[in-house]
Tab-separated table of C-alpha atoms in Angstrom:
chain	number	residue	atom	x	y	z
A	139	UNK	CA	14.943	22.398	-3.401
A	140	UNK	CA	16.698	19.480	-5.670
A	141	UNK	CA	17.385	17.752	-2.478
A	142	UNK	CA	14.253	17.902	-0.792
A	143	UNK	CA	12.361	16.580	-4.620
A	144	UNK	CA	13.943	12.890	-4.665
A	145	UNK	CA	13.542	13.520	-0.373
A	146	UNK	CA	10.081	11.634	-0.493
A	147	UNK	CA	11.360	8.530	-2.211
A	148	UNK	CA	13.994	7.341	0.242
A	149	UNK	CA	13.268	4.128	2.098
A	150	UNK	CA	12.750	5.232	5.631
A	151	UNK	CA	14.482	3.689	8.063
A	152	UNK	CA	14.808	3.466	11.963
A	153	UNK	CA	18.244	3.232	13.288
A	154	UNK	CA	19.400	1.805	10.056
A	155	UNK	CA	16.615	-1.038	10.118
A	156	UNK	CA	14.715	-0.853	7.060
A	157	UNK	CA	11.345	0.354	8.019
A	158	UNK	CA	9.385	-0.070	4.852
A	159	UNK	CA	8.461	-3.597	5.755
A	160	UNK	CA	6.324	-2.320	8.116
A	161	UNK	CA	5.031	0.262	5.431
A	162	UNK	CA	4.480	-2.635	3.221
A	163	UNK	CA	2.643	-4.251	5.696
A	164	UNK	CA	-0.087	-1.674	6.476
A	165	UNK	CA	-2.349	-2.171	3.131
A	166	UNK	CA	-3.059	-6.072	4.824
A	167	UNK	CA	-4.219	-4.267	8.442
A	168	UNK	CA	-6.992	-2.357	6.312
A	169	UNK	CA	-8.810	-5.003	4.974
A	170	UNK	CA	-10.334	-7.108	7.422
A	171	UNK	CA	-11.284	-10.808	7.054
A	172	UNK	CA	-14.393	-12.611	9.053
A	173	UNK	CA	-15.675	-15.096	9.815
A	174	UNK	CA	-18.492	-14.582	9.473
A	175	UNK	CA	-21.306	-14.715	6.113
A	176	UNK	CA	-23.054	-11.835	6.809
A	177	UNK	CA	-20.993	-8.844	8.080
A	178	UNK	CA	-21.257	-5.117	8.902
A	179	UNK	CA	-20.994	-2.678	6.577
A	180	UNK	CA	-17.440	-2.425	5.848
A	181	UNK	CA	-16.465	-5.587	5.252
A	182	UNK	CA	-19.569	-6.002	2.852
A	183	UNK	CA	-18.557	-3.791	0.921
A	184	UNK	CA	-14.636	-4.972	0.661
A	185	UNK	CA	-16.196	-8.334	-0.003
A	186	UNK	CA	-18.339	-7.002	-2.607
A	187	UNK	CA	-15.417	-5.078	-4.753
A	188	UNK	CA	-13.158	-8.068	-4.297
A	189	UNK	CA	-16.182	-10.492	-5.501
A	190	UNK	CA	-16.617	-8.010	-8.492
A	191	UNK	CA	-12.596	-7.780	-9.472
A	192	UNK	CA	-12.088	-11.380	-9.354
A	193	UNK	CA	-15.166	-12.412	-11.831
A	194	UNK	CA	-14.062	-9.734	-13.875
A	195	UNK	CA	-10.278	-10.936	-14.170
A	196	UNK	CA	-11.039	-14.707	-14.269
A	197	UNK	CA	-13.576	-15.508	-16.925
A	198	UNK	CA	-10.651	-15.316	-19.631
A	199	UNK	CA	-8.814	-17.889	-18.602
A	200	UNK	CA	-9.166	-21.828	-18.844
A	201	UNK	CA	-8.885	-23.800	-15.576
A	202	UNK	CA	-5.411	-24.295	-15.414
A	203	UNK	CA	-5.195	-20.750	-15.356
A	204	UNK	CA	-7.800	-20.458	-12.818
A	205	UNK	CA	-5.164	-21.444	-10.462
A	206	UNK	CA	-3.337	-18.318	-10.149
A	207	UNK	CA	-6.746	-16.398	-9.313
A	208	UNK	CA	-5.384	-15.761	-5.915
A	209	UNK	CA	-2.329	-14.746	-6.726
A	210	UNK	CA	-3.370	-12.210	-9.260
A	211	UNK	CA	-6.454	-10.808	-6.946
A	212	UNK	CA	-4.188	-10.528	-3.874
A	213	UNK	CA	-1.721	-8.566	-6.671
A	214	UNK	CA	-4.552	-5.816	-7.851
A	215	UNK	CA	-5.299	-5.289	-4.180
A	216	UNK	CA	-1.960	-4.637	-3.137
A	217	UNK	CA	-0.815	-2.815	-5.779
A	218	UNK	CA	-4.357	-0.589	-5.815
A	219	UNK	CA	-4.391	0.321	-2.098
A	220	UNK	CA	-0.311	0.454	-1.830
A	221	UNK	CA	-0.772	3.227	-4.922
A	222	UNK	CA	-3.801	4.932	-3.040
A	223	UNK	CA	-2.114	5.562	0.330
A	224	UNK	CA	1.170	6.832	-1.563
A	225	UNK	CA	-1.253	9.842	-2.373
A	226	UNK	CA	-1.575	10.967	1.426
A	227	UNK	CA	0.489	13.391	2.207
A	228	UNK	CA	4.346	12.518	3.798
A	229	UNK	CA	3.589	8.793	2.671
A	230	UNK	CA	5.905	6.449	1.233
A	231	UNK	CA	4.619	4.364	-1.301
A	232	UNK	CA	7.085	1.230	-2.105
A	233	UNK	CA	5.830	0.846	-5.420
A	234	UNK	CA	7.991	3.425	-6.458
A	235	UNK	CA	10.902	1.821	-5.714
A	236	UNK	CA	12.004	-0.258	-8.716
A	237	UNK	CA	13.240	-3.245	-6.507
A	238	UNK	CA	10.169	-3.937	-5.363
A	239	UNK	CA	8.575	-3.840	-8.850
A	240	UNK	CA	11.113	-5.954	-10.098
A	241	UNK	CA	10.647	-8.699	-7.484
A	242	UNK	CA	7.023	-8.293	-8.160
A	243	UNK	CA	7.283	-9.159	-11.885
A	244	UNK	CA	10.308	-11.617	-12.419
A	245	UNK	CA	8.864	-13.830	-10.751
A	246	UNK	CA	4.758	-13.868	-12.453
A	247	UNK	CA	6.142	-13.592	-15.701
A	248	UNK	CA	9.069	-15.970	-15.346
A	249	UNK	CA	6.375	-18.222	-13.651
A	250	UNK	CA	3.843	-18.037	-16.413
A	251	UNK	CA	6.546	-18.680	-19.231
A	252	UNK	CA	8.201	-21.467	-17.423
A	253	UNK	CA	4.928	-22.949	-17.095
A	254	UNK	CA	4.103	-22.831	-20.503
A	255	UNK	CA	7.358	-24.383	-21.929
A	256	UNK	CA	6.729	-26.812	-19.349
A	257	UNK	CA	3.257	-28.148	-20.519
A	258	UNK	CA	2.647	-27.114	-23.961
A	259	UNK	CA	6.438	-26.808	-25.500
A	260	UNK	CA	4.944	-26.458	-29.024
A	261	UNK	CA	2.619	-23.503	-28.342
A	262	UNK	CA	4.488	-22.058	-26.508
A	263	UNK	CA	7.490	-21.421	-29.096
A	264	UNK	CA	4.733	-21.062	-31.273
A	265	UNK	CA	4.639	-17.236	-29.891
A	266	UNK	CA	8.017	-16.369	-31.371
A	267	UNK	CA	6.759	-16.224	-35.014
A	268	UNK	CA	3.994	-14.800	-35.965
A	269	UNK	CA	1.587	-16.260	-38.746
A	270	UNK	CA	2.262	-15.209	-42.244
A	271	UNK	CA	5.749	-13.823	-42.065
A	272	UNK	CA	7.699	-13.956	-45.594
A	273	UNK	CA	10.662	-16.274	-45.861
A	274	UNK	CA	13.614	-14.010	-45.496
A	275	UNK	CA	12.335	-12.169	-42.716
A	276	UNK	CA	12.217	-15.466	-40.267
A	277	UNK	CA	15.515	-14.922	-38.603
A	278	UNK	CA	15.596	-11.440	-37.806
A	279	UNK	CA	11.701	-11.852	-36.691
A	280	UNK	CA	12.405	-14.621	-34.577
A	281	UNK	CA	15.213	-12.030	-32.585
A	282	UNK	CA	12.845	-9.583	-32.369
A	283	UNK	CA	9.870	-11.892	-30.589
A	284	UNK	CA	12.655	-13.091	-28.456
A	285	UNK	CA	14.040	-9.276	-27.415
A	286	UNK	CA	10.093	-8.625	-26.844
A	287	UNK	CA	9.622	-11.734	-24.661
A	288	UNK	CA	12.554	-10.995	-22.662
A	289	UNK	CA	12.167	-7.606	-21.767
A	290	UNK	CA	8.434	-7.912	-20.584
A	291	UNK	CA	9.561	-8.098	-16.911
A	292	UNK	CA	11.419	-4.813	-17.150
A	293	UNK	CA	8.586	-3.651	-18.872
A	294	UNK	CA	6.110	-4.663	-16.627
A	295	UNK	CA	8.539	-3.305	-13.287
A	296	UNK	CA	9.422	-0.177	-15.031
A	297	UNK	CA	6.077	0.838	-16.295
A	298	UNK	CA	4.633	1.030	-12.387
A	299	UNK	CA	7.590	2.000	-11.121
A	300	UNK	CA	7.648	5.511	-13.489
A	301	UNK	CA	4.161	6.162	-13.780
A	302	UNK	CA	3.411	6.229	-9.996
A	303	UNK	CA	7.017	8.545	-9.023
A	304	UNK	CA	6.388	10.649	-12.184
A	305	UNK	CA	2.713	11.141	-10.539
A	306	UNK	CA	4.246	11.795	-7.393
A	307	UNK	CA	6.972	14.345	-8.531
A	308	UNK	CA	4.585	16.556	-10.857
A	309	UNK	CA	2.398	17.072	-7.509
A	310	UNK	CA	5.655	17.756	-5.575
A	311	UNK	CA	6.408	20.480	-8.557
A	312	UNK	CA	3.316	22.198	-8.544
A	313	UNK	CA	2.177	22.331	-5.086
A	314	UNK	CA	5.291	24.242	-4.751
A	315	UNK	CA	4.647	26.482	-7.752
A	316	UNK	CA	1.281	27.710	-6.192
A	317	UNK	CA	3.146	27.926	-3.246
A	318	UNK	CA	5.144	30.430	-4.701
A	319	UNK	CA	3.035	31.672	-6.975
A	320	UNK	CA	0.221	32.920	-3.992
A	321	UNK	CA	2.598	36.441	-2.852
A	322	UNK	CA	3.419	37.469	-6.195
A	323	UNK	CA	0.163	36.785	-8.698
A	324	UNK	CA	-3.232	35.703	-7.437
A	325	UNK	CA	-5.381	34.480	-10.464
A	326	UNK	CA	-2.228	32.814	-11.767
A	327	UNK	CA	-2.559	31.295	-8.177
A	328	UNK	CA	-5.889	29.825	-8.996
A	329	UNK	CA	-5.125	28.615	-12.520
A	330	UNK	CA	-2.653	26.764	-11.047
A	331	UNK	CA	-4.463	25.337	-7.969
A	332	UNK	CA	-7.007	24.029	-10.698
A	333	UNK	CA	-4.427	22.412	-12.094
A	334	UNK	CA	-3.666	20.712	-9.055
A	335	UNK	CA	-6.678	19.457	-8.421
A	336	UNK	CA	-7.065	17.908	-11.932
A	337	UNK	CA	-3.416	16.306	-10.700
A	338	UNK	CA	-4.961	14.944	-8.227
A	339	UNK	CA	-7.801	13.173	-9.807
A	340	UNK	CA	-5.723	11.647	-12.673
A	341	UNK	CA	-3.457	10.668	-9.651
A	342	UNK	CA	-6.507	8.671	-7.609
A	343	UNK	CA	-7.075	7.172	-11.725
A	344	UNK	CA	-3.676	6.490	-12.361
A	345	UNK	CA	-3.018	4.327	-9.230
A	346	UNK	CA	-5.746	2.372	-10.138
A	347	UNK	CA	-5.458	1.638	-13.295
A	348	UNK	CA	-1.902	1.030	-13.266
A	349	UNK	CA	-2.687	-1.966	-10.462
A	350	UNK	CA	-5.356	-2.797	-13.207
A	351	UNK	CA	-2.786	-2.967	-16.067
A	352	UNK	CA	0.071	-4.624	-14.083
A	353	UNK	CA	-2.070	-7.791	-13.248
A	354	UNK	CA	-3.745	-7.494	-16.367
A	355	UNK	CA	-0.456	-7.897	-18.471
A	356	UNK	CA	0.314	-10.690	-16.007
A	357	UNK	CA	-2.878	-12.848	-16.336
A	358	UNK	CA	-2.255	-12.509	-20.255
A	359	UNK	CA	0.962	-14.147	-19.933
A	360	UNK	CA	-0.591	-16.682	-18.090
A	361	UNK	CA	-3.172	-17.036	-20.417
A	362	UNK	CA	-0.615	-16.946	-23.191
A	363	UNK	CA	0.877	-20.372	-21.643
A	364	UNK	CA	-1.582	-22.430	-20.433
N	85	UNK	CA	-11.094	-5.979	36.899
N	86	UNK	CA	-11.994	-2.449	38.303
N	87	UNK	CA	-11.493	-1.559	41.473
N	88	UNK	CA	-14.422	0.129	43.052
N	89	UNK	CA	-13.273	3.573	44.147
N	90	UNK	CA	-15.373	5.607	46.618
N	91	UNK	CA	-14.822	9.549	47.505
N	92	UNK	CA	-12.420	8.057	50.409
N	93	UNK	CA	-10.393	5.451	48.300
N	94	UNK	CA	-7.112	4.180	49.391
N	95	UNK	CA	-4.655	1.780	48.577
N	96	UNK	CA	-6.334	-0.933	50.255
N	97	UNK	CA	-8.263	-1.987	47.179
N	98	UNK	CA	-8.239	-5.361	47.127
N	99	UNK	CA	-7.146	-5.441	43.069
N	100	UNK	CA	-2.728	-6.497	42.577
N	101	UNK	CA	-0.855	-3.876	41.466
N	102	UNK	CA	-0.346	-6.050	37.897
N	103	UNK	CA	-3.840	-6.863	36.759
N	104	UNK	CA	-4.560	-3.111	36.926
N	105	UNK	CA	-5.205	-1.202	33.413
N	106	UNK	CA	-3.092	2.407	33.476
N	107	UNK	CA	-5.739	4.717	34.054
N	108	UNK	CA	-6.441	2.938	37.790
N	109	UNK	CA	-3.223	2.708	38.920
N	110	UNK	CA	-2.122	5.645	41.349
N	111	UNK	CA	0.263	7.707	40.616
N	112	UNK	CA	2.522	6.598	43.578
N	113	UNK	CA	2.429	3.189	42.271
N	114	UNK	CA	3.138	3.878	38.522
N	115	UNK	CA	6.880	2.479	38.296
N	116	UNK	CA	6.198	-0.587	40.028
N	117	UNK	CA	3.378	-1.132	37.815
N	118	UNK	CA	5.393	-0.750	35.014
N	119	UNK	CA	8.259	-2.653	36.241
N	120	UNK	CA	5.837	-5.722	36.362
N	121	UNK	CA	4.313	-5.694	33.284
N	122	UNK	CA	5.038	-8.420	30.777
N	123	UNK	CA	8.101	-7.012	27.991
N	124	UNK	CA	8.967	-10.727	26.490
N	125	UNK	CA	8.245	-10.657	22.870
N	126	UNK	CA	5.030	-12.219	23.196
N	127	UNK	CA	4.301	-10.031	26.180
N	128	UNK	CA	4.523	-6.799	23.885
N	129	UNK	CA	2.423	-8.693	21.200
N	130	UNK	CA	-0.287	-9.958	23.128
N	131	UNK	CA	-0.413	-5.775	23.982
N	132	UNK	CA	-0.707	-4.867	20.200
N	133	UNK	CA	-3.048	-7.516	19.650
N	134	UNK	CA	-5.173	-5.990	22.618
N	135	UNK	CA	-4.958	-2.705	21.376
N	136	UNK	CA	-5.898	-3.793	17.806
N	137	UNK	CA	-8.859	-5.684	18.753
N	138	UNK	CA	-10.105	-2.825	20.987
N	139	UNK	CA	-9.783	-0.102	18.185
N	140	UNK	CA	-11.294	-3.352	15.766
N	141	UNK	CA	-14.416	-4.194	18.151
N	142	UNK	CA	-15.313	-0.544	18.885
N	143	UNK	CA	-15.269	0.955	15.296
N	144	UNK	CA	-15.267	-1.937	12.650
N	145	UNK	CA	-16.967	-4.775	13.848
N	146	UNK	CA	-20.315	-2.656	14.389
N	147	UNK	CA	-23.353	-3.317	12.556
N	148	UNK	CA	-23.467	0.300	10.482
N	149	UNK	CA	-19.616	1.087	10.248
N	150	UNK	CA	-18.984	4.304	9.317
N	151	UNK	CA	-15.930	5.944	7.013
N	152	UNK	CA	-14.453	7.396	10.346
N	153	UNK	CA	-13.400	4.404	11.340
N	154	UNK	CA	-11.109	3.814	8.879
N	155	UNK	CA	-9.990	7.921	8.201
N	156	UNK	CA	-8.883	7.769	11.839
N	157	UNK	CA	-6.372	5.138	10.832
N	158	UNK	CA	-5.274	7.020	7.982
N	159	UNK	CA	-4.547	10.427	9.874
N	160	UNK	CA	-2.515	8.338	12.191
N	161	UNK	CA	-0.675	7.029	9.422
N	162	UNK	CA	-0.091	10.755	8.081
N	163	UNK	CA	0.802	11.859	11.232
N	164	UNK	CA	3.691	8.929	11.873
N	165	UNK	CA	5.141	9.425	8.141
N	166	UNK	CA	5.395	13.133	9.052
N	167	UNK	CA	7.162	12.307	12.179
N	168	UNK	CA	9.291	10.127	10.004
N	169	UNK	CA	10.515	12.578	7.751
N	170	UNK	CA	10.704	15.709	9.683
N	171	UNK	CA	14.330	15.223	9.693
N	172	UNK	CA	14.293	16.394	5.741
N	173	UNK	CA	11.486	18.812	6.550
N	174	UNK	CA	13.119	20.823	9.143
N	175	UNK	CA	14.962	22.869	5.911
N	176	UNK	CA	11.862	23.839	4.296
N	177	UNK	CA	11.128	26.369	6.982
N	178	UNK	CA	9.505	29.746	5.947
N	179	UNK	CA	12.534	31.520	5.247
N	180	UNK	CA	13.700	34.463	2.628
N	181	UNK	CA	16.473	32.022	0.823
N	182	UNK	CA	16.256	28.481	1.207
């Protein structure tokens, strides 16, 4: 059983050929573009959710920041529907593999701070002391702001990366337990089949809302530096 | 495209072997067929654009799309990560000890 737990997370390949690629390139296939202003049904209503996401992420930031409105939309959707088909069953989902998080979020953040030293140097070192500090606490504050500014990447990768495999794994565990559980005790059976299904919800919550607070965190940077 | 068949058809249709979709083709004539089809790379992707479009135009692009359309996708995506991993599967057979 300890082999087949971590089973679910290896990158599958074919022949050697890593085949996640083409996993990562399913979530595009499922939402279709048109050309079209009035559409059927379905793409209505993809239109509609992106139209209602984007407002909603956008109206914080100045225009400058306005620029990166694709980039952060495109992120939510990806990470959203990457996270929702890792919940049907023998998926892969790449967001649980750290590498991919971590090219995900080097690059935003580094991008947002690098822009920020770029236009508005003064501001933007501004950040590493807050107002109102007393006098002999400046150096050892300014470390501290610097630690925290440098590890928001990790942060940021690490954060998606163990919320969606600890979701994952904690299905894995108890799927099996009422497995096991159904030929020796039924109620217990039940209780935990309950449980399960609770799992499940928080799972469909969780891999939303972790898209939402992934490209959240990253539009603040960005709004943080421009 | 279609050759018209009557209840006496035979091979004198006057369709090429190549143009012919599969389910026309007799079965006499199936490894020529598939000895002429195009395999260059844009051969085979001109064929998954085809199929794409024709699973696209017939469930999709209609006027009142339905949820089926896209849960058929989804079970075929199921069904080709199980095939992927049935390699790691094949332990957890019903057995006394695992």
């Amino acid at each position: 059983m300890n082999e087949n737990l971590f089973a679910s997370f290896i990158a599958p390949t074919i022949l050697g050929l890593p085949a996640a690629v083409l996993i990562i390139l399913l979530p595009p296939l499922l939402i279709p573009t048109s050309k079209y202003l009035i559409n059927n049904r379905l793409i209505t209503t993809q239109q509609w959710l992106i139209k209602l996401t984007s407002k909603q992420m956008m109206t914080m930031h100045n225009t400058k920041g306005r620029t990166w409105s694709l980039m952060l939309v495109s992120l939510i959707i990806f990470i959203a529907t990457t996270n929702l088909l890792g919940l049907l069953p023998y998926s892969f989902t790449p967001t649980t593999q750290l590498s991919m998080n971590l090219a995900m979020a080097i690059p935003l953040w580094a991008g947002a701070v690098i822009m920020g030293f770029r236009s508005k140097i003064k501001n933007a070192l501004a950040h590493f002391l807050p107002q109102g500090t007393p006098t002999p606490l400046i150096p050892m504050l300014v470390i501290i702001e610097t630690i925290s500014l440098l590890i928001q990447p990790m942060a940021l990768a690490v954060r998606l990366t163990a919320n969606i495999t600890a979701g994952h794994l904690l299905m894995h565990l108890i799927g099996s337990a009422t497995l096991a559980m159904s030929t020796i005790n039924l109620p217990s059976t039940l209780i935990i089949f309950t449980i399960l299904i609770l799992l499940t919800i928080l799972e469909i919550a969780v891999a939303l809302i972790q898209a939402y607070v992934f490209t959240l965190l990253v539009s603040l940077y960005l709004h943080d530096n421009t | 495209m279609a050759s018209v068949v009557g209840i006496f058809s035979h091979s004198s249709v006057s369709v090429p072997v190549k143009d012919k979709k599969l389910l026309e083709v007799k079965l006499g004539e199936l490894p020529s067929w598939i000895l002429m089809r195009d395999f260059s790379p844009s051969g085979i992707f001109g064929a998954f654009q085809r199929g794409y479009y024709r699973y696209y135009n017939k469930y999709i692009n209609v006027k009142k799309g339905s949820i089926s359309g896209i849960t058929m996708v989804l079970a075929c995506y199921v069904l080709f990560s199980y095939s992927f991993s049935y390699k790691h599967l094949k332990h957890e057979r019903l057995r006394k000890y695992h």
